[in-house]
Coordinates of C-alpha atoms in Angstrom, one line a residue:
Chain B
M1 CA 0.0 0.0 0.0
R2 CA 1.0 3.6 -0.4
I3 CA 1.8 5.9 2.5
S4 CA -1.7 7.5 2.2
E5 CA -3.4 4.1 2.6
L6 CA -1.0 3.2 5.5
S7 CA -2.1 6.4 7.2
R8 CA -5.8 5.8 6.6
T9 CA -5.7 2.2 7.8
S10 CA -3.6 2.9 10.9
G11 CA -5.2 6.3 11.7
V12 CA -1.7 7.8 12.0
P13 CA -1.3 11.1 10.1
I14 CA 1.1 11.0 7.1
A15 CA 3.4 13.6 8.7
T16 CA 3.7 11.4 11.8
I17 CA 4.5 8.4 9.7
K18 CA 7.2 10.4 7.9
Y19 CA 8.6 11.5 11.2
Y20 CA 8.8 7.8 12.4
L21 CA 10.5 6.9 9.1
R22 CA 13.1 9.7 9.5
E23 CA 13.8 8.7 13.1
G24 CA 14.2 5.0 12.1
L25 CA 11.4 3.8 14.4
L26 CA 9.5 2.6 11.3
Q27 CA 11.4 0.5 8.7
A28 CA 11.5 2.1 5.2
G29 CA 9.1 0.9 2.6
Q30 CA 10.1 -0.7 -0.7
A31 CA 11.0 2.1 -3.1
T32 CA 8.8 2.0 -6.3
G33 CA 9.8 5.3 -7.7
A34 CA 11.8 8.5 -6.9
T35 CA 9.3 9.7 -4.3
R36 CA 7.1 6.6 -3.9
S37 CA 7.3 3.6 -1.6
E38 CA 5.2 0.6 -1.0
Y39 CA 4.3 -0.5 2.6
G40 CA 2.9 -3.7 3.8
E41 CA 1.4 -5.5 6.8
P42 CA 4.7 -5.4 8.9
H43 CA 4.7 -1.6 8.6
L44 CA 1.1 -1.4 9.7
R45 CA 1.8 -3.7 12.7
R46 CA 4.9 -1.7 13.6
L47 CA 2.9 1.6 13.4
R48 CA 0.2 0.2 15.6
L49 CA 2.8 -0.9 18.1
I50 CA 4.4 2.5 18.3
R51 CA 1.0 4.1 18.8
A52 CA 0.1 1.6 21.5
L53 CA 3.3 2.3 23.4
V54 CA 2.7 6.1 23.1
D55 CA -1.1 6.3 23.6
V56 CA -1.8 3.3 25.9
G57 CA 1.5 2.8 27.5
G58 CA 2.1 6.5 27.9
L59 CA 5.8 6.2 26.9
P60 CA 7.7 9.2 25.5
L61 CA 9.2 8.6 22.1
A62 CA 12.8 8.2 23.5
K63 CA 11.5 5.3 25.6
V64 CA 9.6 3.8 22.6
R65 CA 12.9 3.8 20.7
E66 CA 14.6 1.8 23.5
V67 CA 11.8 -0.7 23.7
L68 CA 11.7 -1.2 20.0
A69 CA 15.6 -1.6 19.9
C70 CA 15.2 -4.3 22.6
V71 CA 12.5 -6.1 20.6
D72 CA 14.5 -5.8 17.3
D73 CA 17.8 -6.9 18.8
P74 CA 16.9 -9.1 21.7
P75 CA 19.3 -9.3 24.6
A76 CA 20.7 -12.7 25.6
S77 CA 18.9 -12.6 29.0
L78 CA 15.2 -12.3 29.4
H79 CA 15.9 -10.7 32.8
C80 CA 17.6 -7.9 30.9
A81 CA 14.6 -7.5 28.6
L82 CA 12.4 -7.1 31.7
G83 CA 14.8 -4.4 32.9
T84 CA 14.4 -2.5 29.6
A85 CA 10.6 -2.6 29.9
H86 CA 10.7 -1.5 33.5
D87 CA 13.1 1.3 32.7
A88 CA 10.8 2.5 29.9
L89 CA 7.9 2.8 32.4
G90 CA 9.7 5.6 34.1
A91 CA 10.7 6.2 37.7
A92 CA 10.4 8.7 40.5
P93 CA 13.5 10.3 41.8
P94 CA 14.9 8.3 44.7
D95 CA 13.9 9.6 48.1
A96 CA 15.1 8.4 51.5
R97 CA 11.7 8.3 53.1
G98 CA 10.2 6.4 50.1
A99 CA 13.1 4.0 50.1
D100 CA 12.5 3.1 53.8
L101 CA 8.8 2.5 53.0
A102 CA 9.5 0.4 49.9
E103 CA 12.2 -1.6 51.8
A104 CA 9.7 -2.6 54.5
V105 CA 7.2 -3.9 51.9
V106 CA 9.8 -5.7 49.8
A107 CA 11.5 -7.3 52.8
G108 CA 8.1 -8.3 54.2
A109 CA 7.3 -9.9 50.8
G110 CA 10.7 -11.7 50.8
W111 CA 11.4 -10.4 47.2
R112 CA 14.8 -10.6 45.5
V113 CA 14.8 -7.2 43.8
D114 CA 17.2 -4.5 42.7
R115 CA 17.0 -1.6 45.1
A116 CA 18.5 0.6 42.4
S117 CA 15.8 -0.2 39.9
P118 CA 13.2 2.4 38.8
A119 CA 10.4 0.1 40.0
F120 CA 11.8 0.3 43.6
A121 CA 12.0 4.1 43.5
Q122 CA 8.5 4.2 42.0
L123 CA 7.1 2.1 44.8
G124 CA 8.8 4.4 47.4
A125 CA 7.3 7.5 45.8
A126 CA 3.9 5.9 45.6
L127 CA 4.0 4.8 49.3
A128 CA 5.3 8.3 50.4
A129 CA 2.3 9.8 48.6
L130 CA -0.1 7.4 50.4
V131 CA 1.4 8.4 53.8
D132 CA 1.1 12.1 52.9
A133 CA -2.6 11.6 52.1
G134 CA -3.2 9.8 55.4
F135 CA -3.3 6.2 54.1
P136 CA -1.5 3.3 55.8
A137 CA 1.5 2.2 53.7
G138 CA 3.1 -0.6 55.8
P139 CA 3.4 -4.2 54.8
A140 CA 0.2 -5.3 56.6
A141 CA -1.9 -2.6 55.0
L142 CA -0.5 -3.5 51.5
E143 CA -0.9 -7.2 51.9
R144 CA -3.7 -7.6 49.4
Y145 CA -1.8 -5.6 46.7
V146 CA 1.3 -7.6 47.3
R147 CA -0.7 -10.8 47.0
A148 CA -2.3 -9.6 43.7
A149 CA 1.1 -8.6 42.3
V150 CA 2.7 -12.0 43.2
D151 CA -0.2 -13.9 41.7
L152 CA -0.1 -11.9 38.4
A153 CA 3.7 -11.8 38.1
T154 CA 4.2 -15.5 38.8
A155 CA 1.6 -16.5 36.2
E156 CA 3.0 -13.9 33.7
V157 CA 6.6 -15.1 34.1
A158 CA 5.5 -18.7 33.8
D159 CA 3.8 -17.9 30.5
V160 CA 7.0 -16.6 28.8
P161 CA 7.7 -18.7 25.7
R162 CA 10.8 -20.7 26.3
T163 CA 11.7 -21.9 22.8
D164 CA 12.0 -18.7 20.7
T165 CA 14.2 -15.9 22.2
A166 CA 12.8 -13.1 19.9
A167 CA 9.2 -14.1 20.8
A168 CA 10.1 -14.3 24.5
V169 CA 11.6 -10.8 24.5
Q170 CA 8.6 -9.4 22.6
F171 CA 6.4 -11.2 25.2
V172 CA 8.3 -9.9 28.2
V173 CA 8.8 -6.3 27.0
L174 CA 5.4 -5.6 25.4
G175 CA 3.4 -7.7 27.9
T176 CA 5.0 -5.8 30.9
I177 CA 4.0 -2.5 29.4
L178 CA 0.7 -3.2 27.7
Y179 CA -1.0 -5.1 30.5
E180 CA -0.5 -2.2 33.0
P181 CA -3.3 -0.1 31.5
V182 CA -5.5 -3.3 31.3
L183 CA -5.0 -4.0 35.0
L184 CA -5.8 -0.4 35.9
A185 CA -8.9 -0.2 33.7
L186 CA -10.2 -3.5 35.1
R187 CA -9.7 -2.3 38.7
R188 CA -11.6 0.9 38.0
L189 CA -14.5 -1.1 36.4
A190 CA -14.5 -3.6 39.2
Q191 CA -14.7 -0.6 41.6
Q192 CA -17.6 0.8 39.7
H193 CA -19.4 -2.6 39.9
A194 CA -18.7 -3.0 43.6
S195 CA -19.6 0.6 44.3
A196 CA -22.9 0.3 42.3
T197 CA -23.7 -2.8 44.2
T198 CA -22.9 -1.5 47.7
L199 CA -22.7 2.3 47.7
G200 CA -24.9 3.3 44.7
Chain R
M1 CA 5.7 29.1 59.2
R2 CA 6.7 31.5 56.5
I3 CA 6.3 30.7 52.8
S4 CA 10.1 30.1 52.6
E5 CA 9.9 27.4 55.3
L6 CA 6.7 25.9 53.7
S7 CA 8.8 25.6 50.5
R8 CA 11.8 24.0 52.3
T9 CA 9.7 21.5 54.2
S10 CA 7.5 20.5 51.2
G11 CA 10.2 20.7 48.6
V12 CA 7.9 22.7 46.4
P13 CA 9.5 25.9 45.0
I14 CA 8.1 29.2 46.3
A15 CA 7.0 30.3 42.8
T16 CA 4.9 27.1 42.5
I17 CA 3.4 27.6 45.9
K18 CA 2.4 31.2 44.9
Y19 CA 0.9 29.8 41.7
Y20 CA -1.2 27.3 43.7
L21 CA -2.3 30.2 46.0
R22 CA -3.3 32.4 43.0
E23 CA -5.2 29.5 41.4
G24 CA -7.0 28.7 44.7
L25 CA -5.7 25.2 44.9
L26 CA -4.0 26.0 48.2
Q27 CA -5.9 28.0 50.8
A28 CA -4.4 31.4 51.7
G29 CA -2.3 31.7 54.8
Q30 CA -3.1 34.0 57.7
A31 CA -1.9 37.5 56.9
T32 CA 0.6 38.8 59.4
G33 CA 1.7 41.9 57.5
A34 CA 1.2 43.7 54.1
T35 CA 3.3 41.1 52.2
R36 CA 3.6 38.3 54.8
S37 CA 1.5 35.3 55.7
E38 CA 1.8 32.5 58.1
Y39 CA 1.2 28.9 57.0
G40 CA 0.5 25.8 59.0
E41 CA 0.3 22.0 59.0
P42 CA -2.9 22.1 56.8
H43 CA -1.1 24.0 54.1
L44 CA 1.8 21.5 54.2
R45 CA -0.6 18.6 53.9
R46 CA -2.5 20.2 51.1
L47 CA 0.7 21.0 49.2
R48 CA 1.9 17.4 49.6
L49 CA -1.5 16.1 48.3
I50 CA -1.3 18.4 45.2
R51 CA 2.3 17.1 44.5
A52 CA 1.3 13.5 45.0
L53 CA -1.6 13.9 42.5
V54 CA 0.7 15.5 40.0
D55 CA 3.9 13.6 40.4
V56 CA 2.7 10.1 41.5
G57 CA -0.9 10.1 40.1
G58 CA 0.2 11.8 36.9
L59 CA -2.8 14.1 36.9
P60 CA -2.8 17.4 35.0
L61 CA -3.5 20.5 37.1
A62 CA -7.0 20.9 35.8
K63 CA -7.8 17.4 37.0
V64 CA -6.1 18.1 40.4
R65 CA -8.5 21.0 40.7
E66 CA -11.6 18.8 40.1
V67 CA -10.3 16.1 42.6
L68 CA -9.7 18.7 45.3
A69 CA -13.1 20.4 44.7
C70 CA -14.7 17.0 45.2
V71 CA -12.7 16.4 48.4
D72 CA -13.4 19.9 49.7
D73 CA -17.1 19.8 48.9
P74 CA -18.1 16.2 49.0
P75 CA -21.0 15.0 46.8
A76 CA -23.9 13.3 48.4
S77 CA -23.2 10.0 46.8
L78 CA -19.9 8.1 47.1
H79 CA -20.6 6.5 43.7
C80 CA -20.3 10.1 42.3
A81 CA -17.1 10.6 44.2
L82 CA -15.7 7.5 42.6
G83 CA -16.8 8.8 39.2
T84 CA -14.8 12.0 39.8
A85 CA -11.7 10.0 40.6
H86 CA -12.1 7.8 37.5
D87 CA -12.7 10.9 35.3
A88 CA -9.5 12.5 36.6
L89 CA -7.5 9.4 35.7
G90 CA -8.2 10.2 32.0
A91 CA -9.6 8.2 29.2
A92 CA -8.9 7.0 25.8
P93 CA -11.1 8.3 22.9
P94 CA -14.0 5.8 22.4
D95 CA -13.3 3.3 19.6
A96 CA -15.7 0.7 18.2
R97 CA -13.1 -2.1 18.1
G98 CA -12.0 -1.4 21.6
A99 CA -15.7 -1.2 22.8
D100 CA -16.4 -4.7 21.5
L101 CA -13.3 -6.1 23.2
A102 CA -14.2 -4.3 26.5
E103 CA -17.8 -5.4 26.2
A104 CA -16.8 -9.1 26.0
V105 CA -14.7 -8.9 29.1
V106 CA -17.2 -6.9 31.1
A107 CA -20.1 -9.1 30.1
G108 CA -17.9 -12.2 30.9
A109 CA -17.2 -10.8 34.4
G110 CA -20.9 -10.0 34.9
W111 CA -20.1 -6.4 35.9
R112 CA -22.7 -3.6 36.2
V113 CA -20.7 -0.7 34.7
D114 CA -21.3 2.5 32.8
R115 CA -20.3 1.9 29.1
A116 CA -20.0 5.6 28.7
S117 CA -17.4 5.9 31.5
P118 CA -13.8 6.8 30.9
A119 CA -12.7 3.5 32.5
F120 CA -14.7 1.5 29.9
A121 CA -13.0 3.4 27.0
Q122 CA -9.7 3.0 28.7
L123 CA -10.2 -0.8 28.9
G124 CA -11.2 -0.9 25.2
A125 CA -8.1 1.1 24.1
A126 CA -5.8 -1.1 26.3
L127 CA -7.3 -4.3 24.9
A128 CA -7.0 -3.1 21.3
A129 CA -3.4 -2.4 21.9
L130 CA -2.9 -5.9 23.2
V131 CA -4.5 -7.3 20.1
D132 CA -2.3 -5.2 17.8
A133 CA 0.8 -6.4 19.6
G134 CA -0.3 -10.1 19.1
F135 CA -1.5 -10.8 22.6
P136 CA -4.9 -12.5 23.4
A137 CA -7.4 -10.1 24.8
G138 CA -10.5 -12.2 25.3
P139 CA -12.3 -13.0 28.6
A140 CA -10.5 -16.3 29.0
A141 CA -7.0 -14.8 28.5
L142 CA -7.8 -12.0 30.9
E143 CA -9.3 -14.1 33.6
R144 CA -6.4 -13.7 36.1
Y145 CA -6.5 -9.9 35.7
V146 CA -10.3 -9.8 36.1
R147 CA -10.0 -11.9 39.3
A148 CA -7.2 -9.7 40.7
A149 CA -9.3 -6.6 39.9
V150 CA -12.4 -8.0 41.6
D151 CA -10.5 -9.1 44.7
L152 CA -8.9 -5.7 45.1
A153 CA -12.0 -3.6 44.3
T154 CA -14.3 -5.6 46.6
A155 CA -11.9 -5.2 49.5
E156 CA -11.4 -1.5 48.7
V157 CA -15.1 -0.7 48.6
A158 CA -15.7 -2.7 51.7
D159 CA -13.1 -0.6 53.5
V160 CA -14.8 2.8 52.7
P161 CA -15.6 4.5 56.1
R162 CA -19.4 4.6 56.5
T163 CA -19.8 7.1 59.3
D164 CA -18.1 10.3 58.0
T165 CA -19.0 11.5 54.5
A166 CA -16.0 13.8 54.1
A167 CA -13.6 11.0 55.2
A168 CA -15.4 8.6 52.9
V169 CA -15.1 10.8 49.9
Q170 CA -11.4 11.5 50.7
F171 CA -10.9 7.8 51.0
V172 CA -12.6 6.9 47.7
V173 CA -11.2 9.7 45.6
L174 CA -7.6 9.7 46.8
G175 CA -7.4 5.9 47.4
T176 CA -8.6 5.2 43.8
I177 CA -5.9 7.5 42.4
L178 CA -3.0 6.9 44.8
Y179 CA -3.1 3.1 44.9
E180 CA -2.7 2.8 41.1
P181 CA 1.0 3.5 41.1
V182 CA 1.4 1.3 44.1
L183 CA -0.2 -1.6 42.3
L184 CA 1.9 -1.1 39.2
A185 CA 5.2 -0.8 41.1
L186 CA 4.4 -3.9 43.1
R187 CA 3.7 -5.9 39.9
R188 CA 7.0 -4.8 38.4
L189 CA 8.9 -5.8 41.5
A190 CA 7.1 -9.1 41.8
Q191 CA 8.0 -9.7 38.1
Q192 CA 11.6 -8.9 38.9
H193 CA 11.5 -11.4 41.8
A194 CA 9.8 -14.1 39.7
S195 CA 12.2 -13.4 36.8
A196 CA 15.3 -13.5 39.0
T197 CA 14.1 -16.8 40.4
T198 CA 13.2 -18.5 37.1
L199 CA 14.7 -16.5 34.1
G200 CA 17.7 -14.8 35.8

């Protein structure tokens, strides 16, 4: 298809597609003339992936680039691929008060995690915000969230395909990012349902 | 305390505090001179709350204003308060393909939810992104996420204080927003732990 049709089908403006092409996020089409290229299904899939990471995942373009680089050129270790996904999801600046709160929860859960990782700083910032708003943020108060996180993460990691490295990296990196908005939207709808039933 | 100390203690620059004062997000201090005001613990708490909603909750200032208005002047119904919190969390534009995907999951879960709500559109967009990236997005594939959402939401709604309306609204609005980053950070850390244990 021509770029105009790629734009129509994907819903992404031509100027944006050209920008992604210039930036190397989207692979070039097959040249069919001096100013004309032909695009196919892989371009459409790639374009949808970029938009999903931006619109649904909320990633800035620089992080989209890192995520795509990891998917295109898979690292040897899946644990590294997970690190790339987590790094892309952003982090709060480290904060001593948050670190103490996060440490208590992580130690209580018995988790083996990197205290220098963005996710650890993110947990600290989120817990400090809870405390500031008058909510409890200790291991006991968070027990149900820890349990939900363990249940989901254990099943997710068990689901990683073990035979094909490229597929596994794609699964880990994109799954980590794209299931976050799903989980949040489901929690909000489940709250609506529980609220309509008991508080309505 | 003076505005300089309020700034030091909260970590919020004086110019930002003055902006919040002008915008009415932060209540005025007690005037102690022509150009001097005295601020107290309530100002500090309010300032921390605004920063938590912006930095941790990721809310734009216009949404922070709506959330604070709801907390300051609680609506009669807690179900409305929940709606305010969900509206503040943003939404994807409605999309027919996403709506069908969301409908299948919501119907499968047997939830009573508002199909015009931002959370429903958000679920649709998130599921469409999953499909585009090659992940399954049907009710069976999402069962574990639905179960986690139901467990959390049921416990959260059961925890809402029933005696004091203002406290209940504060609990519903802020809890809805501030536990989201906690849940995401915990999932990422639980993934790290599961990954270190089995993929490391």
